[in-house]
mmCIF file of C-alpha atoms in Angstrom:
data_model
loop_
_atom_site.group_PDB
_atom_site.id
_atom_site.type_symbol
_atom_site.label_atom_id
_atom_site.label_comp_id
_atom_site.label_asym_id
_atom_site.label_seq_id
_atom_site.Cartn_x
_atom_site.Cartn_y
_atom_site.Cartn_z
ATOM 1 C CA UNK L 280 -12.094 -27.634 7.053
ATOM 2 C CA UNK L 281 -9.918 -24.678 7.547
ATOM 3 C CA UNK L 282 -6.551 -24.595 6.034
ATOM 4 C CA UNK L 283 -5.051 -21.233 6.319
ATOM 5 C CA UNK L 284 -6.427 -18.261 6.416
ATOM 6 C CA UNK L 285 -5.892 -15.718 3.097
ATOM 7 C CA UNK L 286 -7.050 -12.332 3.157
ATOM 8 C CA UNK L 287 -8.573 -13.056 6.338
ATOM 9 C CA UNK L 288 -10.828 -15.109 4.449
ATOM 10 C CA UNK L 289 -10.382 -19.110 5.351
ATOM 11 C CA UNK L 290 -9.576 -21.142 2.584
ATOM 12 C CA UNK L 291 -12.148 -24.496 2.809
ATOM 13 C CA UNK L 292 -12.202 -27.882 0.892
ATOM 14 C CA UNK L 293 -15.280 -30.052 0.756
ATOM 15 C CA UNK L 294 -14.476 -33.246 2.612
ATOM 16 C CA UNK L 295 -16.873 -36.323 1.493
ATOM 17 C CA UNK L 296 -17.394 -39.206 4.159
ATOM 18 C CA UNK L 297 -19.356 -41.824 2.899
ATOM 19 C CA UNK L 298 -20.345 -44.846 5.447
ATOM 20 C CA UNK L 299 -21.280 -47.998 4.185
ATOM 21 C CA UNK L 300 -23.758 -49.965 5.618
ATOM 22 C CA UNK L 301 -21.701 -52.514 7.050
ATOM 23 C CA UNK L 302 -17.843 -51.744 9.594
ATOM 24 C CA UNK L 303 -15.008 -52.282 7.543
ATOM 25 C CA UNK L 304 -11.637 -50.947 6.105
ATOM 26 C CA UNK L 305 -11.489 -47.125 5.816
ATOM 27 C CA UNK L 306 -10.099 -45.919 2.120
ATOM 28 C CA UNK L 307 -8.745 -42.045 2.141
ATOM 29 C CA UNK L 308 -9.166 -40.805 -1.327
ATOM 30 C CA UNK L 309 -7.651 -36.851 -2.394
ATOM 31 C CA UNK L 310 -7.226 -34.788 -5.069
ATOM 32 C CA UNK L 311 -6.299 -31.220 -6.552
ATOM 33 C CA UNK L 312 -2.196 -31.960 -5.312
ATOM 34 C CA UNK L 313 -1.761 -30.099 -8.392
ATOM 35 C CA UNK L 314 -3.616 -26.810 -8.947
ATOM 36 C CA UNK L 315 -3.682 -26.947 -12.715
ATOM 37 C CA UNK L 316 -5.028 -30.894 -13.041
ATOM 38 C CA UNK L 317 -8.603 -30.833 -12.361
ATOM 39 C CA UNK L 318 -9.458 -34.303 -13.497
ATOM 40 C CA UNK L 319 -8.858 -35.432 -9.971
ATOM 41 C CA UNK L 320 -11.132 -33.777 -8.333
ATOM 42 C CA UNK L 321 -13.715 -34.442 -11.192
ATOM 43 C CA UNK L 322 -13.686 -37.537 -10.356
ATOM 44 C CA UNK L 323 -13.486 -37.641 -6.461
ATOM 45 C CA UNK L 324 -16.921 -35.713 -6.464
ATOM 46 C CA UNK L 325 -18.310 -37.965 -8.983
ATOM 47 C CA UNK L 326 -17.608 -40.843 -7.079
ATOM 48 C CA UNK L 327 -19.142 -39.307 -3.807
ATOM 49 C CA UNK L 328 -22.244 -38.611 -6.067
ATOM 50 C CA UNK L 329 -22.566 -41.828 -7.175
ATOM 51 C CA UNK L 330 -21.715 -44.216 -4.560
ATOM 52 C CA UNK L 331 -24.439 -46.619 -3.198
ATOM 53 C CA UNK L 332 -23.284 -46.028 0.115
ATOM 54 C CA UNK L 333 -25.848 -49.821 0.860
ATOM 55 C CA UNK L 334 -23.092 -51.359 -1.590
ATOM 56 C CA UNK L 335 -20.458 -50.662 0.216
ATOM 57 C CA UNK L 336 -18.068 -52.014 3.942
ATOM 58 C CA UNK L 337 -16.593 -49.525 5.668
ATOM 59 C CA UNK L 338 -15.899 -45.785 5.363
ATOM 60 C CA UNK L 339 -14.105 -43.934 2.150
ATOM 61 C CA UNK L 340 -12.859 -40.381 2.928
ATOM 62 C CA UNK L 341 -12.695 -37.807 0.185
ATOM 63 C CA UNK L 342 -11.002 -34.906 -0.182
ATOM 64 C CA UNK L 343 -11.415 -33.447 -3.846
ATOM 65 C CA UNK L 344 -8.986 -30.824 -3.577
ATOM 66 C CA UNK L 345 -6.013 -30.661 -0.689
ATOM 67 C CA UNK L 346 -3.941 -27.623 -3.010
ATOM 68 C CA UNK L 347 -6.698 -25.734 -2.161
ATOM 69 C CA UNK L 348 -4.690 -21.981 -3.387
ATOM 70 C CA UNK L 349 -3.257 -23.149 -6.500
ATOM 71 C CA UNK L 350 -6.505 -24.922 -7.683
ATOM 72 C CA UNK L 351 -7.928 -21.413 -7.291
ATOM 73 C CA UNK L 352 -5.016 -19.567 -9.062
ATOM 74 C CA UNK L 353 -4.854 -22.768 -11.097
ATOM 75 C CA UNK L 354 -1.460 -23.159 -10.986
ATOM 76 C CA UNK L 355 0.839 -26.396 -10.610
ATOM 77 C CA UNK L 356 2.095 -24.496 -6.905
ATOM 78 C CA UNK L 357 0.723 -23.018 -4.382
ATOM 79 C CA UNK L 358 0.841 -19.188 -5.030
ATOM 80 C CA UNK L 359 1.764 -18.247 -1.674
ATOM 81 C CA UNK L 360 5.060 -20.442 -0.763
ATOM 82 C CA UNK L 361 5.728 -21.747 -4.421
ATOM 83 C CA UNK L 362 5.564 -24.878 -3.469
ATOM 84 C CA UNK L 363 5.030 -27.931 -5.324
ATOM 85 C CA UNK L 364 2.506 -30.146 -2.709
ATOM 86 C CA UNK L 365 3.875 -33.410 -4.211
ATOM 87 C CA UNK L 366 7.374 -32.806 -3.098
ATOM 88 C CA UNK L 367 6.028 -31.849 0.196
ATOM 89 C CA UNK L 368 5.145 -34.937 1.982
ATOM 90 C CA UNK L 369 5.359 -35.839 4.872
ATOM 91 C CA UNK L 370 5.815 -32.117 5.798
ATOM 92 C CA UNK L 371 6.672 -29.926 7.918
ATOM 93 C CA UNK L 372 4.471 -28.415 11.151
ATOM 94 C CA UNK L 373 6.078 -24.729 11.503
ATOM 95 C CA UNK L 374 7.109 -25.007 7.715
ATOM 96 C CA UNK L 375 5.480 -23.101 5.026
ATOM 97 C CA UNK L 376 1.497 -23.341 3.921
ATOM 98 C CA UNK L 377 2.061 -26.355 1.472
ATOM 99 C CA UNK L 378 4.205 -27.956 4.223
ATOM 100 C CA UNK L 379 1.878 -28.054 6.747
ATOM 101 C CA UNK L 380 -0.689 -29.255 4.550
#
């Protein structure tokens, strides 16, 4: 998944879709808001790793990191707007990079 492009370089995040083996609800699951908390997205992957998909109804969607920049500069903001993420939502579409996230 592209977010924005840095250096000309785009800037991806692993997205995990696990199906179940039944239809049911779909559960959207993210982490890494914050650049400098990393237990989130600890956690996300080790759920997608250890998930009996057979177990499960429905579809969970999971994003481990969505602050993408300021997990990598690991910092609270995103280094290129400032931006705190959390105070972000629902954002903006012609605002700045954590805005349109």
């Amino acid at each position: 998944m592209n977010i924005v492009e840095k250096a000309s370089t785009p800037v991806k995040s692993p997205v995990f879709v696990i199906n179940g083996s039944t239809p049911g609800p779909k559960l959207w699951v993210h982490g890494g808001v914050h650049g400098d908390e990393h237990e989130g997205p600890q956690a996300i992957i080790r759920l997608a790793r250890d998930l009996d998909p057979s177990a499960l109804k429905g579809v969970i969607i999971a994003v481990p990191v969505i602050n993408t920049l300021a997990f990598e500069a690991f910092q609270r903001g995103s280094p290129v707007d400032n931006l705190d993420l959390n105070r972000c939502f629902p954002g903006k579409a012609d605002g700045f990079i954590s805005e349109q996230v």
